[in-house]
XYZ file of C-alpha atoms in Angstrom:
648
model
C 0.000 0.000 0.000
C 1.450 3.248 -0.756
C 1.920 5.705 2.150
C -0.484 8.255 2.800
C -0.299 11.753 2.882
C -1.647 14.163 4.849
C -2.381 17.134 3.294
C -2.137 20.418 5.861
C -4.354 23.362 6.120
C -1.844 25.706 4.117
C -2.063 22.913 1.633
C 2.173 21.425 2.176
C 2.041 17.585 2.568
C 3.046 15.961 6.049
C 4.183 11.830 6.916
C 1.753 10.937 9.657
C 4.848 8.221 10.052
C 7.183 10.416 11.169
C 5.200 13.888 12.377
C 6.743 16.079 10.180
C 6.162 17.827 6.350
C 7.626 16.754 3.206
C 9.314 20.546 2.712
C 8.819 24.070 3.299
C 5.967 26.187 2.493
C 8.121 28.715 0.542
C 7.535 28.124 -3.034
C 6.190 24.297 -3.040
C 9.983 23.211 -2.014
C 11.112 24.559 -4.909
C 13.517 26.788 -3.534
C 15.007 24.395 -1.226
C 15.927 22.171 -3.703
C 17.477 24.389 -6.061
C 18.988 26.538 -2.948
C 19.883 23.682 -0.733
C 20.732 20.730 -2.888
C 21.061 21.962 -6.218
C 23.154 25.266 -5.401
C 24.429 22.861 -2.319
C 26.690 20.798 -4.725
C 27.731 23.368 -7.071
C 25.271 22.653 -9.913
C 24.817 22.701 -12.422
C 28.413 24.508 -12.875
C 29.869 20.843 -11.579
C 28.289 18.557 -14.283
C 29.332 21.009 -16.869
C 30.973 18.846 -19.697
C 30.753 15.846 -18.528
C 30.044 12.890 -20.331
C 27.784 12.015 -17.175
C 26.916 12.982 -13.437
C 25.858 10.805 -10.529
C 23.608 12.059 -8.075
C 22.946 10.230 -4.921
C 19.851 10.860 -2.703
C 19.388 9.243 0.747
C 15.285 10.316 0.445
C 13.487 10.507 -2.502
C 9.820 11.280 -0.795
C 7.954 13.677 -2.952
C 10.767 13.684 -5.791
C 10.952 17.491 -5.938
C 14.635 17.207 -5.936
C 14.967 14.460 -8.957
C 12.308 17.311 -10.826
C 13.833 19.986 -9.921
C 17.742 18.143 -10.887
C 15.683 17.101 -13.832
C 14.620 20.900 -15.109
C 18.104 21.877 -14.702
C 19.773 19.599 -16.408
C 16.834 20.379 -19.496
C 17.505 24.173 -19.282
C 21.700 23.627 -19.203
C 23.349 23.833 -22.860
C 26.598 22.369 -21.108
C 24.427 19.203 -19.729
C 26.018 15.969 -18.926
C 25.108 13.598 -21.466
C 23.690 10.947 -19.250
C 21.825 11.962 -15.563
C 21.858 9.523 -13.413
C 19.934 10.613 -10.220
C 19.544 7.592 -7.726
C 17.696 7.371 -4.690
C 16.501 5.480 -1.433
C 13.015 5.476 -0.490
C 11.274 3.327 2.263
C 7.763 4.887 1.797
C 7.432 5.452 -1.850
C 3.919 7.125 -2.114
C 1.151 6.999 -4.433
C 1.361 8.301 -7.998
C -1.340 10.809 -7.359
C 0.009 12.354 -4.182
C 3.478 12.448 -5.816
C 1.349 14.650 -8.750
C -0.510 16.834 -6.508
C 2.471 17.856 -4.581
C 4.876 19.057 -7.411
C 4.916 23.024 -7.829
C 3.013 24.562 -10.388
C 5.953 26.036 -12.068
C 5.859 25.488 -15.945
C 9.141 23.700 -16.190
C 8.304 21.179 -13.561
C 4.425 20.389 -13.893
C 5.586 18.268 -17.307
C 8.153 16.297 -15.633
C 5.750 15.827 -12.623
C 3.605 14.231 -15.091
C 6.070 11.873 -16.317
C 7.372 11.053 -13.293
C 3.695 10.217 -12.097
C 3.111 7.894 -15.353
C 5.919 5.552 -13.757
C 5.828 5.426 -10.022
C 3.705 2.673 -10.183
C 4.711 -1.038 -9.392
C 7.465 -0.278 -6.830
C 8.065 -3.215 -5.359
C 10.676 -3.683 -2.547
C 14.054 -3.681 -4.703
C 15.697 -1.577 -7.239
C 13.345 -0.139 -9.987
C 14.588 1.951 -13.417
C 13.020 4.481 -14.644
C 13.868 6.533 -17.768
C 13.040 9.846 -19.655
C 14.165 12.030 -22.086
C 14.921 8.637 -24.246
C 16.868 7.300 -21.478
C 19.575 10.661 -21.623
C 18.226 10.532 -17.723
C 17.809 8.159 -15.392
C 16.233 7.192 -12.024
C 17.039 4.552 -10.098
C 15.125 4.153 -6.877
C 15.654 2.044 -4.197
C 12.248 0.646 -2.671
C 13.484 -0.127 1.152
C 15.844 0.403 4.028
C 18.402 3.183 2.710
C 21.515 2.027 4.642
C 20.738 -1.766 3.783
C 20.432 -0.562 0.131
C 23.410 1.602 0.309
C 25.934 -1.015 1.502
C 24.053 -3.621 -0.705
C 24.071 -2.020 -4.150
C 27.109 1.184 -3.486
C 26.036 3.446 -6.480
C 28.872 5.934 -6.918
C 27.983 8.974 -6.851
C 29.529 12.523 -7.848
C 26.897 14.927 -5.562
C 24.697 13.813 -2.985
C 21.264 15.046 -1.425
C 21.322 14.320 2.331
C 17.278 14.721 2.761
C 15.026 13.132 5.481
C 12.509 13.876 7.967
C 13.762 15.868 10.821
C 16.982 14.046 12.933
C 14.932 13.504 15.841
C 11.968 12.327 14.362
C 13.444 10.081 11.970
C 17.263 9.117 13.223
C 18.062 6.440 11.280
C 18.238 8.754 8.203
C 21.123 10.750 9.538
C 22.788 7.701 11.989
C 26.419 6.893 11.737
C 25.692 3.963 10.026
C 23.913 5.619 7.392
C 26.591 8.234 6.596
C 29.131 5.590 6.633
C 27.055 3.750 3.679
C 26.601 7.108 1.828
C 30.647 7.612 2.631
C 31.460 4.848 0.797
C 29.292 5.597 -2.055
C 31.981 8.933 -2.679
C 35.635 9.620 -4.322
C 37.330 12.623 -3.081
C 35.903 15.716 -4.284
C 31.809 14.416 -3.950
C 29.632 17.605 -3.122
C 27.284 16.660 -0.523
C 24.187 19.158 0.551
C 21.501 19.175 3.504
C 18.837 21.093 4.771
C 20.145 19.649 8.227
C 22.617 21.551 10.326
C 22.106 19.216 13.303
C 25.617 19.108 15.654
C 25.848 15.167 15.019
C 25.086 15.239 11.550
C 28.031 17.644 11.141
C 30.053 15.396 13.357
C 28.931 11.711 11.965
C 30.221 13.217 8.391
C 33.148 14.662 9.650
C 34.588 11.252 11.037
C 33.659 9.787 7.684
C 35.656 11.726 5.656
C 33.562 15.118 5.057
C 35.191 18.532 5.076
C 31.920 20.363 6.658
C 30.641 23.744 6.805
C 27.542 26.018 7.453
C 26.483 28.251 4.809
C 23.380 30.998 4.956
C 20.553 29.087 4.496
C 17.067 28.960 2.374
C 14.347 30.509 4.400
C 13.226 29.236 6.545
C 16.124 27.697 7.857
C 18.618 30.255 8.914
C 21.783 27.895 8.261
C 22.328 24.947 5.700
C 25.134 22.755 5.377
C 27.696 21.589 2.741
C 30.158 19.309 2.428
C 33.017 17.904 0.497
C 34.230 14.149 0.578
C 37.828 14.970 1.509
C 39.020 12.461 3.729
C 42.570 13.566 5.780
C 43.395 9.637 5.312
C 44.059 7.991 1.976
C 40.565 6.756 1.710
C 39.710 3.470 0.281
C 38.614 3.255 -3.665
C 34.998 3.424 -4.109
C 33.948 -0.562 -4.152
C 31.460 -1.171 -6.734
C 29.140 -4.326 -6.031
C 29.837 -5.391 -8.978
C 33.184 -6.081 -10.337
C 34.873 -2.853 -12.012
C 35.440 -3.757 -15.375
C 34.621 -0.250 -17.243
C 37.124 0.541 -19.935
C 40.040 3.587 -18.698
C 38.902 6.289 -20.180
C 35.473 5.000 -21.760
C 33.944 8.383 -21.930
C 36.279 9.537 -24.364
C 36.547 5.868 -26.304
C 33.678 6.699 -28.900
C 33.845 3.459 -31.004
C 32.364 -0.073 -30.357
C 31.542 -2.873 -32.645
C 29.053 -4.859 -32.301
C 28.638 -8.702 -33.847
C 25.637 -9.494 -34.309
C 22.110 -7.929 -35.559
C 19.532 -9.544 -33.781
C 17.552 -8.074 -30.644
C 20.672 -8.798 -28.219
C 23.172 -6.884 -30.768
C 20.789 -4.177 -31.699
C 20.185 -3.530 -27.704
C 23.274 -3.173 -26.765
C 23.912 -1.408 -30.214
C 21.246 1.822 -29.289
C 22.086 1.508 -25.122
C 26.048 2.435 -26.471
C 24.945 5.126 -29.270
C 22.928 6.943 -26.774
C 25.671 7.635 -24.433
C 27.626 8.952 -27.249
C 29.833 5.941 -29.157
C 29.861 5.867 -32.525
C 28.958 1.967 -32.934
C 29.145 -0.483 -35.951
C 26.759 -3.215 -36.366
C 28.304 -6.546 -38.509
C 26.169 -9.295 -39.326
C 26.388 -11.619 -41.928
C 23.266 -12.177 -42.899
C 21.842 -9.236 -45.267
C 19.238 -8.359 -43.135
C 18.454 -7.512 -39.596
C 16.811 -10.172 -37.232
C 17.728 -12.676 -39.461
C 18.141 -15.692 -36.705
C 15.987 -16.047 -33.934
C 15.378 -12.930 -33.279
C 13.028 -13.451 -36.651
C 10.574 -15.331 -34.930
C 6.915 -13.498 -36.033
C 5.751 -12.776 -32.581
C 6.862 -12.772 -29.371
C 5.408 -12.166 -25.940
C 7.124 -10.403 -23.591
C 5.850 -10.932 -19.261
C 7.052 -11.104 -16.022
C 7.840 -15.114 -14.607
C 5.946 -15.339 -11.104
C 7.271 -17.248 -8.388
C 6.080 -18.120 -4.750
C 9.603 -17.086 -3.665
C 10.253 -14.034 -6.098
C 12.940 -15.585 -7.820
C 16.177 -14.207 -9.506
C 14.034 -14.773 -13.060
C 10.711 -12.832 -11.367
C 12.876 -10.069 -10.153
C 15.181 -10.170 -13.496
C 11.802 -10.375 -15.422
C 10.388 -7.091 -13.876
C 12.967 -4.815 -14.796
C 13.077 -7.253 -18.532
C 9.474 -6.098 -19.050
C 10.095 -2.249 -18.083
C 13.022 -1.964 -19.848
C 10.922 -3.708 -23.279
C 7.784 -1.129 -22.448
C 10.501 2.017 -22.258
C 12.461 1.013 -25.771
C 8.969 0.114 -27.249
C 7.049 3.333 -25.819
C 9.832 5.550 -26.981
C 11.189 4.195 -30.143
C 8.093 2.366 -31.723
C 5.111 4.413 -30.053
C 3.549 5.181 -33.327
C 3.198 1.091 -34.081
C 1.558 0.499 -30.820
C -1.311 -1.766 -31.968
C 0.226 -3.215 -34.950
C 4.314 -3.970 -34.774
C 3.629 -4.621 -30.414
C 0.891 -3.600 -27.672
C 1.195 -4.100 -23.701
C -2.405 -6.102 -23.963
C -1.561 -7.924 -20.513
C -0.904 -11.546 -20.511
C -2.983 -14.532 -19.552
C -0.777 -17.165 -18.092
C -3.040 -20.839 -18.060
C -1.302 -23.454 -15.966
C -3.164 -25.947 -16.955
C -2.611 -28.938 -15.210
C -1.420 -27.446 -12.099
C -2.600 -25.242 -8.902
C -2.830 -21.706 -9.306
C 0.854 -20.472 -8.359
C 1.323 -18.415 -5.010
C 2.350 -15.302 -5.226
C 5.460 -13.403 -3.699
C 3.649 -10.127 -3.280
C 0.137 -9.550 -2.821
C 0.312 -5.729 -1.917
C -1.208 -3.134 -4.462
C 2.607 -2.754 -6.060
C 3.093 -6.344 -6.198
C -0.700 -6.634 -8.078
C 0.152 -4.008 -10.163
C 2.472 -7.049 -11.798
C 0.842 -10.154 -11.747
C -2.740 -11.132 -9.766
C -4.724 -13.864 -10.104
C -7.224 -13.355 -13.089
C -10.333 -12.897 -12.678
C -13.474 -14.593 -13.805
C -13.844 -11.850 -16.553
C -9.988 -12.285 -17.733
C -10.452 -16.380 -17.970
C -13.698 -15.761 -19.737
C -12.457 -13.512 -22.083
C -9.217 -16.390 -22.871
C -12.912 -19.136 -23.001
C -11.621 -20.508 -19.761
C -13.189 -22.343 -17.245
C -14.001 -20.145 -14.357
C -12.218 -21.775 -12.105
C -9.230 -22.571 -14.596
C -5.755 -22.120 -12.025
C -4.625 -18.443 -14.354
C -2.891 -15.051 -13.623
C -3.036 -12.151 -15.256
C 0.239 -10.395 -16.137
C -1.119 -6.738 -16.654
C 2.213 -5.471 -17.920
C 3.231 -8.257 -20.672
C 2.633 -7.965 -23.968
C 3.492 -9.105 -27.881
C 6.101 -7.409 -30.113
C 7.578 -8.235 -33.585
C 11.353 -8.566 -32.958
C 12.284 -7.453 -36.125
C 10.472 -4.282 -36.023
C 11.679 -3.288 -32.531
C 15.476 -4.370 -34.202
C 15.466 -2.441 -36.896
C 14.121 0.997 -35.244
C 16.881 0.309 -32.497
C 19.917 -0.132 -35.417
C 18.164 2.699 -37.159
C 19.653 5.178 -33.876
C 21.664 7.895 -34.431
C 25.641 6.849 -34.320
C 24.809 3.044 -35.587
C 26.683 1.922 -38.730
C 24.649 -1.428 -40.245
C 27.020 -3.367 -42.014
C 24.827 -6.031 -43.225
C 26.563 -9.785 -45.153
C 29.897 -8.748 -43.148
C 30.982 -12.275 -41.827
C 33.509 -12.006 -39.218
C 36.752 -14.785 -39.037
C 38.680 -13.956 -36.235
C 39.232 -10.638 -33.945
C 42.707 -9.285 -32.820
C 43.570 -7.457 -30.038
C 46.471 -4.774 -30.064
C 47.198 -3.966 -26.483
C 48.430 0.194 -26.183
C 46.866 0.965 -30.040
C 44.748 4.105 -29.887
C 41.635 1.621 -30.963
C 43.163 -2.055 -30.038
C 40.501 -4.218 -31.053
C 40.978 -5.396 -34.837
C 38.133 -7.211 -36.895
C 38.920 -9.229 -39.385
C 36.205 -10.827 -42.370
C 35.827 -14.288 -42.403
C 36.593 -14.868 -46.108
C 39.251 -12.815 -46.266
C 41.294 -13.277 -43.005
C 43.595 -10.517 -43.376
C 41.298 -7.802 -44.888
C 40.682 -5.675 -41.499
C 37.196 -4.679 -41.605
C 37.326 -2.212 -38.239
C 39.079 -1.420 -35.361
C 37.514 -0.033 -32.193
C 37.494 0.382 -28.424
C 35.561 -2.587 -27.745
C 34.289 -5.235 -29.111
C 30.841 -6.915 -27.815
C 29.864 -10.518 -29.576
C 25.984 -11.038 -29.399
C 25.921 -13.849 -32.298
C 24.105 -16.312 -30.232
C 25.920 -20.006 -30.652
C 28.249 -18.390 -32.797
C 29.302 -16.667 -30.473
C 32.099 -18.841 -29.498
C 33.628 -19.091 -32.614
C 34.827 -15.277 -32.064
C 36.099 -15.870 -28.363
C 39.297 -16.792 -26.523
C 37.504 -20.047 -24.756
C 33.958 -21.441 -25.288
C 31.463 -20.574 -23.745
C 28.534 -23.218 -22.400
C 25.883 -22.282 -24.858
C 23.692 -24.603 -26.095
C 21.706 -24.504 -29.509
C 17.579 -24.907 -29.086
C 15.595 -25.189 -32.486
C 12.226 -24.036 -32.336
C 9.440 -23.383 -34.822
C 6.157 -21.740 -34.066
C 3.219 -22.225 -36.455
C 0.930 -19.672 -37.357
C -2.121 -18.641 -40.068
C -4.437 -16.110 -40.974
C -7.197 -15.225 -39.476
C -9.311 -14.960 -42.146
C -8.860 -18.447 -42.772
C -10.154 -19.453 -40.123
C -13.663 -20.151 -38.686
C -16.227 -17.002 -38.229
C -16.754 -18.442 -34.845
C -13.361 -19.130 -33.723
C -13.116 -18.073 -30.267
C -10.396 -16.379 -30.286
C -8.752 -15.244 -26.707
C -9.240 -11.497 -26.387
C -4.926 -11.103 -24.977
C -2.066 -13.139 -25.560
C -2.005 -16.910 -23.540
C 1.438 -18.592 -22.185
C 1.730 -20.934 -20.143
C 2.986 -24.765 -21.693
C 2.942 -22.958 -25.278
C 1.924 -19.339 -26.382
C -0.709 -18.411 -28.432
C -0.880 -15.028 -29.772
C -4.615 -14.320 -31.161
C -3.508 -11.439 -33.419
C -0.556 -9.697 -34.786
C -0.278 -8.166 -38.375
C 2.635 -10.316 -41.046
C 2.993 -10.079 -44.679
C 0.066 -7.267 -44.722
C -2.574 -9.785 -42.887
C -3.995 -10.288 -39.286
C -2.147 -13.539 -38.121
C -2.301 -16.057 -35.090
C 1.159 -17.049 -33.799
C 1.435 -20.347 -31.465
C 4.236 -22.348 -30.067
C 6.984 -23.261 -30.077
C 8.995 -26.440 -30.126
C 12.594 -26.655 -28.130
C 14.764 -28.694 -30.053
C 17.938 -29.087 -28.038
C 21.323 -29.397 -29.617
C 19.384 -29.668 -33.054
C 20.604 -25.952 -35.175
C 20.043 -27.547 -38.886
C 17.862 -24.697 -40.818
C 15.339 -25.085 -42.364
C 14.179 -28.093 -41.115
C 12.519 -31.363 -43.015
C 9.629 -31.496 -44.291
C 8.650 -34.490 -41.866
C 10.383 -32.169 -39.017
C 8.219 -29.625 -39.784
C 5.604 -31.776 -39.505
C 5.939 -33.203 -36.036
C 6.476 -29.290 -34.923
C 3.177 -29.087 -35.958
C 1.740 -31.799 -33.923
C 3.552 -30.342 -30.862
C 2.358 -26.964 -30.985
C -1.188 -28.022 -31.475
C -1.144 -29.939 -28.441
C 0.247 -27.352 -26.786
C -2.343 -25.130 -27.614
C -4.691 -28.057 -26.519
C -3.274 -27.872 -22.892
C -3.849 -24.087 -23.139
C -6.808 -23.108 -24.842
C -8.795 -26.306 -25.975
C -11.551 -24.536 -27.531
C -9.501 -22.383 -29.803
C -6.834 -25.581 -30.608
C -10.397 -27.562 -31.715
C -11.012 -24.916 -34.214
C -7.644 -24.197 -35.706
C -6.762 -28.113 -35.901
C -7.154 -28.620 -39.444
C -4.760 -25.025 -39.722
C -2.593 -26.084 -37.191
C -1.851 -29.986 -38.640
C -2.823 -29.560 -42.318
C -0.946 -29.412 -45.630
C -1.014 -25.353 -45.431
C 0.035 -25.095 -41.763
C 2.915 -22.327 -41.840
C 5.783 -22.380 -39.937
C 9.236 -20.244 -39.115
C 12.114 -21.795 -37.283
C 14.989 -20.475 -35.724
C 17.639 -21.549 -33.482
C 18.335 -19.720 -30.087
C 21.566 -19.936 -27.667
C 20.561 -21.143 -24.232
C 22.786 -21.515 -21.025
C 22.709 -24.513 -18.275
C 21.143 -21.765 -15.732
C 18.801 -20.541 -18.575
C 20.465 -17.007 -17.729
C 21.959 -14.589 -20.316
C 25.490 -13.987 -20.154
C 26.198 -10.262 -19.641
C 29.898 -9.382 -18.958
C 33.719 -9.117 -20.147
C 35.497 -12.180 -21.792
C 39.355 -13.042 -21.581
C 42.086 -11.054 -20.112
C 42.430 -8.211 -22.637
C 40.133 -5.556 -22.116
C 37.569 -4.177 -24.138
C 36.164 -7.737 -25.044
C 32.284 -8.313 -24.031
C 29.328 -10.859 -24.511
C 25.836 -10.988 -24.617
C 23.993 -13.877 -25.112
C 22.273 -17.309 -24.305
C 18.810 -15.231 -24.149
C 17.033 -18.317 -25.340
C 13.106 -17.962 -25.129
C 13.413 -14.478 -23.253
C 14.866 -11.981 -25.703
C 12.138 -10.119 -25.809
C 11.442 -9.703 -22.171
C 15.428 -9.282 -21.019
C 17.744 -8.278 -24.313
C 16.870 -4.121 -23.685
C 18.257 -4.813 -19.905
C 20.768 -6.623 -20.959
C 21.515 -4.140 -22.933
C 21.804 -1.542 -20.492
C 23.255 -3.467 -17.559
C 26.479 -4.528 -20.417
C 26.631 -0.441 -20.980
C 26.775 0.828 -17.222
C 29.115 -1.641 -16.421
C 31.871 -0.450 -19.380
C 31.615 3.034 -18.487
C 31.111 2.739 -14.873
C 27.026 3.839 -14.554
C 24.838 2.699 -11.893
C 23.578 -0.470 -12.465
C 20.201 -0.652 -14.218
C 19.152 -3.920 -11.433
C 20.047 -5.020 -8.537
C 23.880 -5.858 -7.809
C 22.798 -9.645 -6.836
C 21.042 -9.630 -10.132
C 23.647 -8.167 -11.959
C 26.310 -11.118 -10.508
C 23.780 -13.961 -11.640
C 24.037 -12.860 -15.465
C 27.958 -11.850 -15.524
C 29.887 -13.554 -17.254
C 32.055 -13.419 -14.181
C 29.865 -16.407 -12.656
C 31.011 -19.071 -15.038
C 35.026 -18.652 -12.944
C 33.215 -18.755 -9.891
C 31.311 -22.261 -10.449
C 34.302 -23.776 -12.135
C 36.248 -22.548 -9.176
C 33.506 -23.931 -6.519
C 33.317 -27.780 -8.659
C 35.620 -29.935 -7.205
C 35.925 -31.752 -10.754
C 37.632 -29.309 -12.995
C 40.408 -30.683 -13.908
C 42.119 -27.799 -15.092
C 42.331 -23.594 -14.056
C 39.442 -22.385 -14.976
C 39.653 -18.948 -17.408
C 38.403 -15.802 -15.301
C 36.538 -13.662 -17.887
């Protein structure tokens, strides 16, 4: 449930929690966060020319500082390229209070509005959202600030210290707290606070903070600023993950990329829009030629009784799909994808528990409702969620609007042999084409393979990918029965079915697909083809029975259709997301399998914060479980290897 407000008699919003308002009177807040935390840290003069800035905020209650960080950034000519603003929040309200508080000032009401058309879904976690086509970026963390702080250690360049009053709320400014935030900075970090409280001048002052009062924003008489200046060497800033970013990867500007499918093309846009100048090789002539090809995909969150590492991974999968979609595609909505919500039929089996049950966690996934099975012409009582965010997409639409981002080179029927590395060259990756081995095609900063099981055929040791044929069949609707009853949202569950989706110029139905392990011969046989048939249609018999009786002679006959494709699994059915070999610069991702279109656009991102040293775009733990780092750490941990293994 989000946290109420209460609103006061001169209209400023108050925490019933903690007994005390949300900010000033003067000027909605406004002026406290541009005079206290904005002015506080020196910006926007700071953040001048940088490639990005890091802001870290220890409350992000109403959000007036991310809006009003947010307008200033807008209104700066000499703007960072990327804004990352992250924050902690324990309380995160509702949607509508966080509307209704924002100041009516023209270059904030917008960007209260967009804000508001997010905050929605907040689970306990780490949550992403994006605007101005992801040039800035929040990253919220739903839950205990110091636990999240010591958890996840975002590094930041300024930092907010904001909170309910020190004696009303304590643990906001505690020792432990600053320590957390401490280790969060590298010498030189601005901090700012409304609070000139004697131990919160102390507790930063034994952490490392060079601290002093300055005149303050009325009301307050006094406000206080600091600089992370330690008079001991202090330690460098420990990122949860593994630091891996290139030296100097703001000012390295080219990356190739191998491989134009949804993984490539993600990863492709995510490095273009913070600034590289990135070239796309494939060797097939056009885009989403493998299995990113398939006709229609659907895209959902995976629930779990015990909110898994692939729920949690699936969450951010689906918001980071919805953001790409939304912002590059929005004028397809209806025809290349749509966010329709999901039916999921377990057929077969009990309705699945839920992790979370509050409003946020419904907001994801709830058990449907008599209406929603109805509308799929299921049983009422049929065990069935209803995944309100999921959705369909074409792959190859969504593929070729992201290669079709400024700074992409498509270099289509470019087959790649063999890649060299140059250590100390200005560029010192080298690619070289496959059927002419020494004709060097490009040389760049660094080099990320995304070719699926081919993938291995480019790298310094193989990989554990496996290949996984599958073929989904589909037809035309008009082909098929007046009464069909066709569900009214896309069905998964054992099998897919999606009821409607526009190829070759007609309305289609999509169902499937087959997994094929270790099979990768394309096209398949005729009597292959055949028996894919047969699978999907029972498939569709396990999850809508009606609709699989009246497609059966479509689904089985002589003019079934089919498309098959293979994909790249792995033995955790997790991407791999991370640096390869010793030499620098070298980077997979890949073994998506069945989920590109739910987890390649975080993928994506998560590959491009860690190179150039973001925030992460998901939780650190989440972050581990796809790096490519994990593959060293379960040869190290099998007490069978018998040889080193390679640490990527």
């Amino acid at each position: 449930m989000a946290e109420p407000i209460e609103w006061l008699p001169d209209g400023t919003p108050a925490s019933a929690r903690f007994g005390d308002r949300y900010h000033s009177r003067a000027n909605h807040g406004l002026d406290q966060a541009r005079g206290v935390f904005l002015a506080g840290c020196d910006l926007p003069h700071a953040w001048a020319g940088q490639a990005q800035w890091r802001i870290l905020e220890t409350g992000f209650g109403l959000g007036l500082n991310f809006l009003a960080a947010w307008a200033a950034w807008r209104a700066d000519p000499q703007r960072p390229r990327l804004l990352h603003f992250v924050s902690c929040e324990a309380w995160p309200v509702a949607a509508v209070d966080l509307l209704h508080a924002a100041p009516p000032a023209p270059e904030i009401t917008p960007l209260a509005a967009e804000l508001a058309g997010q905050f929605d879904g907040l689970l306990p976690g780490l949550h992403r959202l994006a605007f101005e086509q992801g040039r800035v970026l929040l990253t919220l963390f739903i839950g205990d600030a110091q636990a999240a702080l010591r958890k996840e250690r975002p590094q930041a360049d300024s930092v907010f210290l904001d909170g309910f009053d020190p004696r009303r709320n304590p643990a906001m400014w505690s020792e432990p707290l600053l320590k957390a935030v401490a280790r969060c900075c590298h010498r030189g970090t601005q901090l700012a606070t409304w609070s000139t409280a004697r131990t919160v001048r102390e507790t930063l002052a034994q952490c490392g903070f060079a601290v002093r009062k300055v005149p303050g924003v009325p009301p307050k008489r006094e406000n206080l600023r600091a600089v992370y200046d330690p008079p001991w060497q202090p330690h460098p800033v420990r990122a949860a993950v593994p630091p891996v970013a290139l030296a100097g990867a703001h000012t390295a500007r080219h990356g190739i990329v191998i491989g134009g499918g949804l993984a490539g093309a993600a990863v492709a846009a995510s490095l273009a829009r913070r600034g590289w100048r990135v070239t796309v090789f494939d060797r097939a002539p056009e885009p989403a030629s493998a299995a990113s090809g398939v006709p229609a995909a659907i895209f959902g969150p995976h629930a779990s009784p015990d909110d898994s590492v692939l729920s949690r991974l699936s969450r951010a999968g689906v918001s980071a799909t919805l953001r790409a979609l939304e912002t590059l595609a929005g004028d397809l909505r209806g025809s290349a994808w749509d966010a329709t919500g999901v039916l999921e039929h377990t057929a077969g089996q009990r309705e699945p528990r839920l992790a979370h049950t509050d409003d946020a966690g419904l907001a994801w996934t709830a058990p449907a409702d008599a209406a929603q099975r109805g509308a799929c012409h299921l049983a009422p009582d049929a065990p069935a969620l209803w995944h309100a965010r999921g959705g369909w997409l074409r792959p190859e639409v969504l593929v070729r609007r992201l290669l079709a981002q400024p700074g992409i080179a498509w270099r289509p029927g470019t087959g790649i042999g063999h890649l060299a590395h140059t250590p100390g060259a200005p560029q010192p990756w080298q690619v070289h084409a496959s059927d002419a081995p020494a004709t060097l095609l490009a040389s760049a900063d660094a080099v990320v393979v995304c070719a699926a099981n081919a993938s291995n055929a480019l790298l310094p040791y193989p990989l554990p990918l496996q290949a996984v044929r599958g073929t989904v069949s589909w037809g035309t609707r008009g082909d098929a029965p007046a009464d069909t009853p066709w569900p009214a949202s896309p069905v998964k569950g054992h099998g897919t079915c999606i009821p409607e989706v526009t190829l070759h110029g007609t309305s289609a139905w999509v169902i499937g697909a087959t997994f094929e392990r270790d099979r990768d011969t394309l096209p398949p046989s005729a009597a292959e083809l055949a028996a894919a048939h047969r699978a999907n249609h029972e498939k569709l018999g396990a999850l809508l029975p009606k609709l699989a009786h009246a497609l059966a002679p479509h689904c089985t006959g002589a003019g079934a259709r089919a498309w098959s494709g293979v994909r790249a699994t792995t033995p955790d059915h997790l991407p791999l997301v991370g640096p390869v070999g010793c030499a620098q610069g070298l980077w997979v991702c890949t073994g998506l399998g069945a989920r590109g279109a739910t987890l390649a656009l975080l993928c994506a991102e998560l590959l491009a914060a860690r190179l150039l040293g973001e925030p992460l775009p998901l939780e650190a733990a989440l972050a581990r479980a796809l790096g490519t780092e994990r593959l060293a750490r379960r040869a190290a941990q099998s007490p069978a290897r018998s040889s080193p293994p390679h640490t990527p």
